Amino acid sequence: MPNMKATKNDMPEQNPEIRNKNFSEVALGYTKELALDEALRCLQCKHKPCVSGCPVNVDIPAFISEIINDDIIKAYEIIKGTNSLPAICGRVCPQESQCEMLCVRGIKHEPVAIGRLERYVADYALSRYEKKPSSIIRKERKVAIVGGGPAGLTCAGDLAGLGYDVTIFEAFHEAGGVLVYGIPEFRLPKQLVKKEISTLIDLGVDIKTNMVIGRILDIKELLNDFDAVFIGTGAGLPKFMNIDGENYNGVYSSNEFLTRINLMKAYQFPLVDTPVKVGKNVAVVGGGNVAMDAARSAKRLGAENVYIIYRRSEKELPAREEEVHHAKQEGIIFNMLLNPTKILGDSEGNVAGIECIRMELGEPDSSGRRSPVPIIGSEYTIDVDTVIMAIGQTPNPLIKNTTKELETQKWGGIIVNEATMATSIEGVYAGGDIVTGAATVILAMGAGKKAAKAIDLYIQSK
Ligand code: FAD
Ligand code: SF4
Ligand code: SF4
């Protein structure tokens, strides 16, 4: 008999007053009892609407049914059949706008907590993971993957599973992309990302780090040595507002701020080499997940007041509801309908404040959201000593500039055939944020999967 409880089972969490001073994971995961109770809320619908909401089509009722049967390893194998990074997706997928949005339990009440169940299964399986000798028969054919984020890792995993000799070239000293340098430890523990990546290494994927393609080697040179190339270099170039004062000490891009903290472990300084300066009063400009991550990280590094400054109203905040809720619980102050006009500095060139203008909402723009309009004469200054710009990112132009034949959009994204992810160069494929602009982990993974299928067909046809 299904459990007809109207609401999802809550996941145990660290207390907000304690967690806003540490970098340990906020959400602690379901216990076995909670997972079973939640699994029993699933109606095992024959037409599986939830599956079509998942960009990699995880067989959701099938894995949930194995939780009920207490065969968690089988549940894991079902998920892994289409999703190579389930412990990560269970934590960071925007489930509310994907699988859970189409769950029939969500029509009248709350949907089944699919993401939480996926996380439970993956954590259980990874804690018992043992390397097994691979039964995959290796092919002679070689594929190069440029960029070790979710798009590249997924493409690599699928091709290695098909027997290809796969090498990932990653610019940083660690693979993982935004999973290691962007999303903070308190939302996605890095040990877990490492474990998921080690399951790919066990499949035979070779990861070469500190390899900036476009500098050390270019795409044409890779094509001399490999049968096909996949580009998954993401959108890691930060945007600024181009207002006065952005060059003062204490102004960061969210990218630099989070990379220092997450990948270089600046929160452990002086035990590690990389410092990060955070003052008492911090302004974070922007309203997406990146802004929430930067604000919550600043709070954990000891800032007394952390302000989110966003030019629209709370209703338009692009961040996930859960992230906004967690940020508020942790004491982040939300200043809505406000836009920076200049950053003020002191005589030593350090940030001394941020001048902002109040905004009101006008007519809807092309995105359908109401445009923010400044209220003339409403400027005022907030005393801050650190400003973090989290207003979006674009692709780094390095590959585009060193590969003239590669067709790109005006904003730098690579143009692909959407059915195959093939670019304008034969044998070169692309996917993830480098194609769509900043999007989500699971969409990048979906693109990596699609490209892997097309690369297999392409190589077989050669
Ligand atoms: P990336 O993850 O950016 O990986 C690209 C990789 O390519 C990087 O490792 C980079 O170092 C490497 N690279 C770049 N140039 C080169 C080169 N020339 N040579 C070799 N390697 C290169 N999405 C969600 O679904 N949920 C979330 O909660 C969420 N939170 C986010 C929080 C932050 C702070 C950020 C920045 C993003 C967040 N996202 C979230 C978005 C998500 O992380 C991205 O959409 C996703 O990581 C894109 O994957 P990708 O593989 O295309 O690119
Ligand atoms: Fe839902 Fe993401 Fe899992 Fe798909 S991968 S079922 S969208 S949580
Ligand atoms: Fe279960 Fe919801 Fe999917 Fe139906 S739609 S199978 S209730 S998760």
Tab-separated table of N, CA and C and ligand atoms in Angstrom, residues 91-94 98 145-153 169-172 174-184 187 211-215 230-236 254-255 258 262 289-291 293-294 320 323 393 396 398-399 431-445, ligand 1:
chain	number	residue	atom	x	y	z
A	91	ARG	N	22.077	15.625	-5.063
A	91	ARG	CA	22.282	16.825	-4.227
A	91	ARG	C	22.001	18.131	-4.963
A	92	VAL	N	22.450	18.248	-6.224
A	92	VAL	CA	22.400	19.592	-6.827
A	92	VAL	C	21.432	19.763	-8.001
A	93	CYS	N	20.791	18.684	-8.455
A	93	CYS	CA	19.822	18.856	-9.548
A	93	CYS	C	18.681	19.771	-9.110
A	94	PRO	N	18.227	20.677	-9.966
A	94	PRO	CA	17.023	21.440	-9.619
A	94	PRO	C	15.794	20.554	-9.814
A	98	GLN	N	12.447	19.698	-12.676
A	98	GLN	CA	12.710	18.553	-13.569
A	98	GLN	C	11.865	17.363	-13.141
A	145	ILE	N	38.876	14.254	-24.583
A	145	ILE	CA	37.821	15.073	-23.978
A	145	ILE	C	38.502	16.322	-23.418
A	146	VAL	N	38.043	17.494	-23.836
A	146	VAL	CA	38.662	18.730	-23.348
A	146	VAL	C	37.762	19.317	-22.270
A	147	GLY	N	38.243	19.305	-21.017
A	147	GLY	CA	37.453	19.817	-19.889
A	147	GLY	C	36.891	18.671	-19.069
A	148	GLY	N	37.166	18.692	-17.767
A	148	GLY	CA	36.753	17.592	-16.879
A	148	GLY	C	35.596	17.964	-15.983
A	149	GLY	N	34.612	18.739	-16.512
A	149	GLY	CA	33.384	19.033	-15.756
A	149	GLY	C	32.351	17.944	-16.024
A	150	PRO	N	31.105	18.124	-15.553
A	150	PRO	CA	30.083	17.083	-15.729
A	150	PRO	C	29.862	16.668	-17.184
A	151	ALA	N	29.942	17.604	-18.142
A	151	ALA	CA	29.739	17.230	-19.550
A	151	ALA	C	30.861	16.295	-20.004
A	152	GLY	N	32.104	16.699	-19.760
A	152	GLY	CA	33.262	15.912	-20.183
A	152	GLY	C	33.326	14.573	-19.461
A	153	LEU	N	33.068	14.580	-18.146
A	153	LEU	CA	33.151	13.331	-17.370
A	153	LEU	C	32.114	12.328	-17.866
A	169	PHE	N	41.563	16.030	-20.927
A	169	PHE	CA	42.548	17.092	-20.721
A	169	PHE	C	41.884	18.189	-19.902
A	170	GLU	N	42.362	18.405	-18.686
A	170	GLU	CA	41.736	19.376	-17.770
A	170	GLU	C	42.731	20.492	-17.447
A	171	ALA	N	42.261	21.755	-17.535
A	171	ALA	CA	43.149	22.906	-17.321
A	171	ALA	C	43.601	23.030	-15.858
A	172	PHE	N	42.696	22.729	-14.917
A	172	PHE	CA	43.042	22.873	-13.492
A	172	PHE	C	43.854	21.664	-13.004
A	174	GLU	N	42.823	19.662	-10.819
A	174	GLU	CA	41.886	18.580	-10.455
A	174	GLU	C	40.726	18.569	-11.433
A	175	ALA	N	40.206	17.396	-11.736
A	175	ALA	CA	39.021	17.315	-12.603
A	175	ALA	C	37.769	17.538	-11.745
A	176	GLY	N	36.656	17.843	-12.415
A	176	GLY	CA	35.386	18.031	-11.704
A	176	GLY	C	34.658	19.298	-12.150
A	177	GLY	N	35.409	20.268	-12.708
A	177	GLY	CA	34.776	21.511	-13.176
A	177	GLY	C	34.114	22.243	-12.016
A	178	VAL	N	32.937	22.787	-12.279
A	178	VAL	CA	32.231	23.571	-11.255
A	178	VAL	C	31.951	22.724	-10.006
A	179	LEU	N	31.873	21.404	-10.181
A	179	LEU	CA	31.600	20.537	-9.032
A	179	LEU	C	32.699	20.665	-7.986
A	180	VAL	N	33.948	20.972	-8.427
A	180	VAL	CA	35.012	21.151	-7.430
A	180	VAL	C	35.386	22.613	-7.216
A	181	TYR	N	35.278	23.468	-8.252
A	181	TYR	CA	35.734	24.836	-7.997
A	181	TYR	C	34.589	25.812	-7.713
A	182	GLY	N	33.349	25.435	-8.013
A	182	GLY	CA	32.246	26.379	-7.840
A	182	GLY	C	31.350	26.030	-6.660
A	183	ILE	N	30.700	24.872	-6.725
A	183	ILE	CA	29.701	24.520	-5.698
A	183	ILE	C	30.431	24.225	-4.373
A	184	PRO	N	30.063	24.922	-3.290
A	184	PRO	CA	30.834	24.784	-2.049
A	184	PRO	C	30.701	23.414	-1.382
A	187	ARG	N	27.556	22.164	0.295
A	187	ARG	CA	26.443	21.650	-0.536
A	187	ARG	C	26.843	20.368	-1.238
A	211	MET	N	46.467	20.807	-18.114
A	211	MET	CA	46.592	20.800	-19.584
A	211	MET	C	45.592	21.798	-20.160
A	212	VAL	N	46.067	23.015	-20.403
A	212	VAL	CA	45.178	24.049	-20.963
A	212	VAL	C	45.171	23.897	-22.483
A	213	ILE	N	44.068	23.400	-23.016
A	213	ILE	CA	43.997	23.223	-24.476
A	213	ILE	C	43.758	24.605	-25.100
A	214	GLY	N	44.539	24.862	-26.160
A	214	GLY	CA	44.560	26.220	-26.709
A	214	GLY	C	45.879	26.893	-26.359
A	215	ARG	N	46.565	26.365	-25.331
A	215	ARG	CA	47.904	26.850	-24.992
A	215	ARG	C	48.939	25.742	-25.215
A	230	PHE	N	35.866	15.785	-27.913
A	230	PHE	CA	34.673	16.406	-27.319
A	230	PHE	C	35.126	17.623	-26.518
A	231	ILE	N	34.485	18.776	-26.756
A	231	ILE	CA	34.833	19.991	-26.007
A	231	ILE	C	33.749	20.273	-24.960
A	232	GLY	N	34.154	20.258	-23.688
A	232	GLY	CA	33.206	20.546	-22.589
A	232	GLY	C	33.876	21.505	-21.618
A	233	THR	N	34.230	22.692	-22.140
A	233	THR	CA	35.057	23.605	-21.338
A	233	THR	C	34.250	24.595	-20.496
A	234	GLY	N	32.927	24.473	-20.509
A	234	GLY	CA	32.107	25.264	-19.595
A	234	GLY	C	32.070	26.754	-19.896
A	235	ALA	N	31.535	27.499	-18.930
A	235	ALA	CA	31.429	28.965	-19.071
A	235	ALA	C	32.036	29.579	-17.818
A	236	GLY	N	33.349	29.666	-17.819
A	236	GLY	CA	34.030	30.067	-16.576
A	236	GLY	C	34.574	31.480	-16.560
A	254	SER	N	32.653	36.192	-8.407
A	254	SER	CA	32.243	35.026	-7.614
A	254	SER	C	33.121	33.830	-7.970
A	255	ASN	N	33.542	33.787	-9.232
A	255	ASN	CA	34.370	32.698	-9.719
A	255	ASN	C	35.679	32.597	-8.944
A	258	LEU	N	34.982	31.816	-5.101
A	258	LEU	CA	34.610	30.423	-4.814
A	258	LEU	C	35.743	29.454	-5.171
A	262	ASN	N	36.929	26.845	-2.577
A	262	ASN	CA	36.580	25.429	-2.781
A	262	ASN	C	37.744	24.596	-3.278
A	289	ASN	N	22.068	30.883	-8.018
A	289	ASN	CA	22.705	29.917	-7.107
A	289	ASN	C	24.127	30.330	-6.772
A	290	VAL	N	24.802	30.941	-7.758
A	290	VAL	CA	26.200	31.325	-7.544
A	290	VAL	C	26.270	32.411	-6.459
A	291	ALA	N	25.334	33.366	-6.516
A	291	ALA	CA	25.303	34.439	-5.507
A	291	ALA	C	25.035	33.843	-4.118
A	293	ASP	N	25.724	30.820	-3.094
A	293	ASP	CA	26.921	30.084	-2.658
A	293	ASP	C	27.989	31.043	-2.148
A	294	ALA	N	28.180	32.175	-2.852
A	294	ALA	CA	29.204	33.138	-2.445
A	294	ALA	C	28.820	33.769	-1.101
A	320	ARG	N	17.636	28.515	-6.684
A	320	ARG	CA	16.673	27.507	-6.231
A	320	ARG	C	16.070	27.946	-4.897
A	323	GLU	N	17.915	26.965	-1.830
A	323	GLU	CA	19.147	27.722	-1.533
A	323	GLU	C	18.808	29.051	-0.871
A	393	GLN	N	28.333	34.350	-16.111
A	393	GLN	CA	29.613	33.929	-16.679
A	393	GLN	C	29.449	33.587	-18.146
A	396	ASN	N	35.179	31.011	-21.812
A	396	ASN	CA	36.527	31.541	-22.029
A	396	ASN	C	36.823	31.458	-23.539
A	398	LEU	N	39.486	31.163	-25.270
A	398	LEU	CA	40.760	30.570	-25.688
A	398	LEU	C	40.615	29.555	-26.830
A	399	ILE	N	39.685	28.619	-26.697
A	399	ILE	CA	39.556	27.568	-27.726
A	399	ILE	C	39.042	28.180	-29.018
A	431	GLY	N	29.531	20.121	-25.820
A	431	GLY	CA	28.309	20.089	-25.020
A	431	GLY	C	28.524	20.691	-23.640
A	432	GLY	N	27.412	20.967	-22.943
A	432	GLY	CA	27.486	21.584	-21.614
A	432	GLY	C	27.421	23.094	-21.733
A	433	ASP	N	27.904	23.787	-20.715
A	433	ASP	CA	27.791	25.253	-20.658
A	433	ASP	C	28.474	25.946	-21.839
A	434	ILE	N	29.467	25.320	-22.455
A	434	ILE	CA	30.156	25.951	-23.593
A	434	ILE	C	29.203	26.068	-24.796
A	435	VAL	N	28.128	25.293	-24.788
A	435	VAL	CA	27.144	25.343	-25.881
A	435	VAL	C	25.914	26.158	-25.447
A	436	THR	N	25.457	25.934	-24.206
A	436	THR	CA	24.183	26.546	-23.782
A	436	THR	C	24.361	27.849	-23.018
A	437	GLY	N	25.596	28.165	-22.573
A	437	GLY	CA	25.782	29.208	-21.569
A	437	GLY	C	25.488	28.571	-20.219
A	438	ALA	N	25.716	29.327	-19.125
A	438	ALA	CA	25.602	28.743	-17.781
A	438	ALA	C	24.233	28.075	-17.601
A	439	ALA	N	24.216	26.767	-17.303
A	439	ALA	CA	22.946	26.028	-17.158
A	439	ALA	C	23.027	25.130	-15.924
A	440	THR	N	22.801	23.826	-16.092
A	440	THR	CA	22.803	22.945	-14.910
A	440	THR	C	23.672	21.711	-15.145
A	441	VAL	N	24.016	21.069	-14.029
A	441	VAL	CA	24.866	19.880	-14.064
A	441	VAL	C	24.222	18.795	-14.932
A	442	ILE	N	22.940	18.538	-14.698
A	442	ILE	CA	22.295	17.423	-15.380
A	442	ILE	C	22.119	17.708	-16.877
A	443	LEU	N	21.924	18.973	-17.249
A	443	LEU	CA	21.830	19.283	-18.687
A	443	LEU	C	23.195	19.082	-19.346
A	444	ALA	N	24.258	19.456	-18.638
A	444	ALA	CA	25.615	19.239	-19.171
A	444	ALA	C	25.866	17.740	-19.322
A	445	MET	N	25.407	16.965	-18.346
A	445	MET	CA	25.594	15.512	-18.430
A	445	MET	C	24.799	14.921	-19.598
B	1	FAD	P1	32.222	23.056	-16.123
B	1	FAD	O1	31.645	22.423	-14.915
B	1	FAD	O2	32.498	24.525	-16.082
B	1	FAD	O3	33.574	22.300	-16.479
B	1	FAD	C1	34.414	22.745	-17.509
B	1	FAD	C2	35.818	22.245	-17.250
B	1	FAD	O4	36.643	22.554	-18.372
B	1	FAD	C3	36.484	22.909	-16.043
B	1	FAD	O5	37.049	21.918	-15.221
B	1	FAD	C4	37.549	23.805	-16.666
B	1	FAD	O6	38.692	23.958	-15.824
B	1	FAD	C5	37.899	23.033	-17.932
B	1	FAD	N1	38.463	23.867	-18.990
B	1	FAD	C6	38.065	25.111	-19.376
B	1	FAD	N2	38.832	25.543	-20.399
B	1	FAD	C7	39.721	24.553	-20.660
B	1	FAD	C8	40.783	24.406	-21.609
B	1	FAD	N3	41.067	25.379	-22.475
B	1	FAD	N4	41.509	23.262	-21.598
B	1	FAD	C9	41.225	22.265	-20.717
B	1	FAD	N5	40.241	22.356	-19.799
B	1	FAD	C10	39.490	23.484	-19.777
B	1	FAD	N6	23.996	23.514	-11.512
B	1	FAD	C11	23.095	22.706	-10.921
B	1	FAD	O7	22.517	21.839	-11.597
B	1	FAD	N7	22.808	22.805	-9.596
B	1	FAD	C12	23.440	23.686	-8.784
B	1	FAD	O8	23.160	23.734	-7.595
B	1	FAD	C13	24.431	24.535	-9.364
B	1	FAD	N8	25.135	25.400	-8.596
B	1	FAD	C14	26.140	26.125	-9.172
B	1	FAD	C15	26.937	26.921	-8.339
B	1	FAD	C16	27.998	27.627	-8.876
B	1	FAD	C17	28.842	28.466	-7.974
B	1	FAD	C18	28.234	27.591	-10.286
B	1	FAD	C19	29.376	28.390	-10.892
B	1	FAD	C20	27.447	26.818	-11.105
B	1	FAD	C21	26.407	26.065	-10.554
B	1	FAD	N9	25.619	25.227	-11.341
B	1	FAD	C22	24.684	24.418	-10.762
B	1	FAD	C23	25.829	25.136	-12.807
B	1	FAD	C24	26.611	23.877	-13.185
B	1	FAD	O9	27.637	23.648	-12.268
B	1	FAD	C25	27.137	23.965	-14.598
B	1	FAD	O10	26.039	24.153	-15.466
B	1	FAD	C26	27.891	22.682	-15.004
B	1	FAD	O11	28.984	22.460	-14.146
B	1	FAD	C27	28.378	22.770	-16.450
B	1	FAD	O12	29.176	21.673	-16.730
B	1	FAD	P2	30.297	21.703	-17.875
B	1	FAD	O13	30.930	20.367	-17.860
B	1	FAD	O14	29.690	22.210	-19.125
B	1	FAD	O15	31.329	22.843	-17.419
